[in-house]
Coordinates of C-alpha atoms in Angstrom, one line a residue:
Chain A
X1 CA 108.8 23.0 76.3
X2 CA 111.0 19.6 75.5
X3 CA 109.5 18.2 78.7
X4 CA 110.4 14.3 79.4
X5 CA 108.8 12.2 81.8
X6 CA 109.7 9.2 83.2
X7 CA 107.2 6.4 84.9
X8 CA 107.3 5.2 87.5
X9 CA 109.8 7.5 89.5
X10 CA 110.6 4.8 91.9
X11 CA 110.2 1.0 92.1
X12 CA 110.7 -1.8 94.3
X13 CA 110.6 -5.0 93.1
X14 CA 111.6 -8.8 93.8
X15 CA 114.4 -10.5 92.6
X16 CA 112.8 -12.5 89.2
X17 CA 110.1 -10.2 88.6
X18 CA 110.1 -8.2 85.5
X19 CA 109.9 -4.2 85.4
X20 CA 108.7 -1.9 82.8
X21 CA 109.9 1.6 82.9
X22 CA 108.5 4.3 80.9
X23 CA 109.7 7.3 78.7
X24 CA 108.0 9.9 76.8
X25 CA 108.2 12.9 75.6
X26 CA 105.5 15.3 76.1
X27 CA 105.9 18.1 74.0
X28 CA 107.6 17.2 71.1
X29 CA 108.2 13.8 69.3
X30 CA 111.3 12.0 69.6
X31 CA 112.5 9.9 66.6
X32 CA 114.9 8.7 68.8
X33 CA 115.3 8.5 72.7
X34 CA 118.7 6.6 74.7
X35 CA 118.5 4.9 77.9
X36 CA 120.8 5.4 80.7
X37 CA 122.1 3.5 84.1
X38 CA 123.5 5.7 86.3
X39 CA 125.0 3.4 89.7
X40 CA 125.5 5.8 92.7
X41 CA 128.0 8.7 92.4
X42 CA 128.9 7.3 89.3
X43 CA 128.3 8.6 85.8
X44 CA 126.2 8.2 83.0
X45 CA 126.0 5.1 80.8
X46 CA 124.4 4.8 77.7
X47 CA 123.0 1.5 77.5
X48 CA 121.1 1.8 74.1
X49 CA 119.6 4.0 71.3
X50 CA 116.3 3.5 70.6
X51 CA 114.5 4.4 67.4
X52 CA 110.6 4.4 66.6
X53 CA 109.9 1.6 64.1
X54 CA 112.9 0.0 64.4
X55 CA 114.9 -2.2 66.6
X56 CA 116.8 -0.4 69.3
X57 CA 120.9 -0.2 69.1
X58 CA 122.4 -1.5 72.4
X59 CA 125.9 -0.7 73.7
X60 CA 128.9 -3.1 74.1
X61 CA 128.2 -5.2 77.4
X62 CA 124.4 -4.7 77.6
X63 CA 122.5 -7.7 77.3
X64 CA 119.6 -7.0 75.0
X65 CA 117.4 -9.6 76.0
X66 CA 117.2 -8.8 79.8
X67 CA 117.1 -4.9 79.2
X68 CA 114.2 -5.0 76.1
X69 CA 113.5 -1.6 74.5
X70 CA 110.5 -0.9 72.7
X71 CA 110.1 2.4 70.6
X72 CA 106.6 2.2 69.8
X73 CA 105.6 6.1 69.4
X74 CA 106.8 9.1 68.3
X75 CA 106.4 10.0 72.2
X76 CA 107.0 6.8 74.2
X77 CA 109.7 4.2 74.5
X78 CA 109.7 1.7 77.2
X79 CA 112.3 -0.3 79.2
X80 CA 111.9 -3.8 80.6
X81 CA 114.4 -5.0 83.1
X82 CA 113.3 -8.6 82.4
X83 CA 114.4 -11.1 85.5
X84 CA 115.7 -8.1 87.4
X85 CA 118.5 -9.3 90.4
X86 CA 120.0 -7.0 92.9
X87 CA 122.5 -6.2 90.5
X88 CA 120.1 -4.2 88.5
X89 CA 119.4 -2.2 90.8
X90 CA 120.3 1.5 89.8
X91 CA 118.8 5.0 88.3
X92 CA 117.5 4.2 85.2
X93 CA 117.5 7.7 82.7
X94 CA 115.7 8.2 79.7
X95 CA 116.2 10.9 77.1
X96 CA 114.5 12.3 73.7
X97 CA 116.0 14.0 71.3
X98 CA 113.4 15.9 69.2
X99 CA 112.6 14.6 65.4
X100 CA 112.3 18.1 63.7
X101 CA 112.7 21.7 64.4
X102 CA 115.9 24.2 65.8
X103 CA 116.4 21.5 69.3
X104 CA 117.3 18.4 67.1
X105 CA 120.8 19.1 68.2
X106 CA 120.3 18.7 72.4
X107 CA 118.9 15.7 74.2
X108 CA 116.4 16.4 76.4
X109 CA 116.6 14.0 79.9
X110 CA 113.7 12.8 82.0
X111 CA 113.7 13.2 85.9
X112 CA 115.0 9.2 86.1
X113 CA 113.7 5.9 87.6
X114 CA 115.6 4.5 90.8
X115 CA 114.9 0.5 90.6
X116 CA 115.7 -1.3 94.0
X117 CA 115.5 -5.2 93.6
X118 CA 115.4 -7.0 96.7
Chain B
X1 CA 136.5 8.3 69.7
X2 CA 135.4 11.2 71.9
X3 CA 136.1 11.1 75.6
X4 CA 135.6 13.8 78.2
X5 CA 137.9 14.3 81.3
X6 CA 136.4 16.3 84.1
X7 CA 139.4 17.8 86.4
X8 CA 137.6 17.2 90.2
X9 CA 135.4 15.0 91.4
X10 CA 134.6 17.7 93.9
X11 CA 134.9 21.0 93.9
X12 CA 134.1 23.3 97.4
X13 CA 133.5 27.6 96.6
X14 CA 132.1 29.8 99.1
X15 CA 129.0 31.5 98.4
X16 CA 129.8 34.0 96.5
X17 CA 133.3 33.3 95.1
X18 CA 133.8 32.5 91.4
X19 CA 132.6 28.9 90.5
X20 CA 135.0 27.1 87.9
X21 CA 134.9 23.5 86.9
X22 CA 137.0 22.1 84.4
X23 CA 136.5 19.9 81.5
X24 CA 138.9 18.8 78.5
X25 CA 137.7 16.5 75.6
X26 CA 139.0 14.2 73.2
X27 CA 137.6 14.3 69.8
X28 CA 138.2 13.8 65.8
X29 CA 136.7 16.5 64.5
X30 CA 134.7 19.8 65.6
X31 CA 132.6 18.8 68.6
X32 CA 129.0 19.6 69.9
X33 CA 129.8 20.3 73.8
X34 CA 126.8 20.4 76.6
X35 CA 126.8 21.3 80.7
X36 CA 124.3 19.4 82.6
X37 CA 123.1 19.8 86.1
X38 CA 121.6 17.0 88.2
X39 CA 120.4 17.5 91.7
X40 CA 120.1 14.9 93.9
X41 CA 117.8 11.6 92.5
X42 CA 116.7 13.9 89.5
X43 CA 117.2 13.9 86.0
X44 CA 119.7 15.7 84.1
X45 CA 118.8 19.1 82.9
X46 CA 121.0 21.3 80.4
X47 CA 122.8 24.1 81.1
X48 CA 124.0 25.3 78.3
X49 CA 125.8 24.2 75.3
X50 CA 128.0 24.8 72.1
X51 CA 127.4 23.4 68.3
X52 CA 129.1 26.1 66.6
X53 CA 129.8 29.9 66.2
X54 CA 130.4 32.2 69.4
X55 CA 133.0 30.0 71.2
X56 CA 131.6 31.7 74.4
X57 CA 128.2 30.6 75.3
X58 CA 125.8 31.4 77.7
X59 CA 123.7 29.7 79.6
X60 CA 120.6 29.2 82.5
X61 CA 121.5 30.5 85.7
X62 CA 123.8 31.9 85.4
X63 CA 126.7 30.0 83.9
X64 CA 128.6 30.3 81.0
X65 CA 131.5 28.5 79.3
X66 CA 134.1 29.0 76.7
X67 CA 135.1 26.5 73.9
X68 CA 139.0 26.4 73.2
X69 CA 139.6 24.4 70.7
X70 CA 143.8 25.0 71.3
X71 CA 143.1 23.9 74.4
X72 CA 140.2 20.7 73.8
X73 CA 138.8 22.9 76.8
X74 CA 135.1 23.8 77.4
X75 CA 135.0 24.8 81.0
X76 CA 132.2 25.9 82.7
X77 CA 132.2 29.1 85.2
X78 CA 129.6 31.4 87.3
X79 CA 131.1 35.1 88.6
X80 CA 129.0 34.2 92.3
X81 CA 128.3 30.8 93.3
X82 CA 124.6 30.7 95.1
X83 CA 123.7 28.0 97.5
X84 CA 121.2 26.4 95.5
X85 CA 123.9 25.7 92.9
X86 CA 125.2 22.7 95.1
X87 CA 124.6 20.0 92.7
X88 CA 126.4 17.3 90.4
X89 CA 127.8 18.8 86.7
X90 CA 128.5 16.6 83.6
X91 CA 130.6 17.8 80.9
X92 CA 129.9 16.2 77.9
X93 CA 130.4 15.8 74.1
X94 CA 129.1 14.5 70.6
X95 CA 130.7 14.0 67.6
X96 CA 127.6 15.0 65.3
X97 CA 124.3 16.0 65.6
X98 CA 123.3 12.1 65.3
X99 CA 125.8 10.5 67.3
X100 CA 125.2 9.6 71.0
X101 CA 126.4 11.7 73.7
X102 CA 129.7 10.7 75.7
X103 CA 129.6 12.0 79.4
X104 CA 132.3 12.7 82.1
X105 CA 132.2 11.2 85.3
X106 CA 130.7 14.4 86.7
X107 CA 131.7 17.1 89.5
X108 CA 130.2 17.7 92.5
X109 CA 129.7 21.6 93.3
X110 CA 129.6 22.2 97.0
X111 CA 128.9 25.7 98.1
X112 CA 130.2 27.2 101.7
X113 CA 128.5 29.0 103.9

């Protein structure tokens, strides 16, 4: 169980285009899922809470309107690198934390999304 | 705030040998503590973790770790390290059940022939 997919596992785009990365959870709904950039060797960091219904929560330094998050389900939540550059290149994480139940405690991550821009 | 320090970037046992990576934390009140595991170009899957009660908790594969609040220590350890445990490890905290998680900058676990 808690299972969290990501789509699509990899993606190469050009530099301008817009990419839409996807997050659900597949065995459990998620009131409320974080996104993640992860640059190589590098840690984990958060770049915004999202929450179904409502507008998503982004971190100090992350520009919402090139990174849009929508939270439309109780099982999906989508990221679009709008105008992605090299720079946005990385490993894009997703994770769900469950809405109800003994796991609302532990975030659950999906397997990631590496985005190359060329 | 909550911070986690992870002592290591990378850490070499030989198969076999104990397996002991350290993490300290900074936080304002009782924290909720997590292991993860990420192998290479993967997602981050959770090892084990600690909310409350038994300061010594188990987890998958293995690995187990003790949370010393004297110490702000929650490091994680394995009796006999196993090739297949060559990965990266983040340490990392919360400060509630609602509040986001705070990660460390991770340890790579290599494991010697």
């Amino acid at each position: 169980g808690a299972v969290v997919s990501q789509h699509p596992s990899r993606v190469i785009c050009k530099s301008g285009t817009s990419v839409k990365i996807e997050c659900r959870s597949l065995d459990f709904q998620a009131t409320t899922m974080f996104w993640y950039r992860q640059f190589p060797k590098q840690s984990l960091m958060l770049m915004a809470t999202s929450n179904e219904g409502s507008k998503a929560t982004y971190e100090q330094g992350v520009e919402k309107d090139k990174f849009l998050i929508n939270h439309a389900s109780l099982t999906l939540s989508t990221l679009t690198v709008t105008s992605a550059h090299p720079e946005d290149s990385s490993f894009y994480i997703c994770s769900a934390r469950e809405s109800a139940g003994e796991r609302t405690d532990t975030q659950y991550f999906g397997p990631g999304t590496r985005l190359t821009v060329l | 705030a909550q911070s986690v320090t992870q002592l290591g970037s990378h850490v070499s046992v030989s198969e076999g040998a104990l397996v002991l990576l350290r993490c300290n934390y900074s936080s304002s009140v009782p924290p909720y503590l997590f292991w993860y595991v990420q192998y290479p170009n993967q997602g981050l899957q959770l090892l084990l973790k600690y909310t409350t009660g038994a300061t010594l908790v188990k987890g998958i594969n293995g690995f187990e770790a003790e949370f010393k609040k004297s110490e702000t220590s929650f490091h994680l350890t394995k009796p006999s390290a196993h090739m297949s445990d060559a990965a990266e490890y983040f340490c990392a905290v919360r400060k509630n059940r609602d509040d986001k998680i705070i990660f460390g900058k991770g340890t790579r676990l290599h494991i010697l022939p």
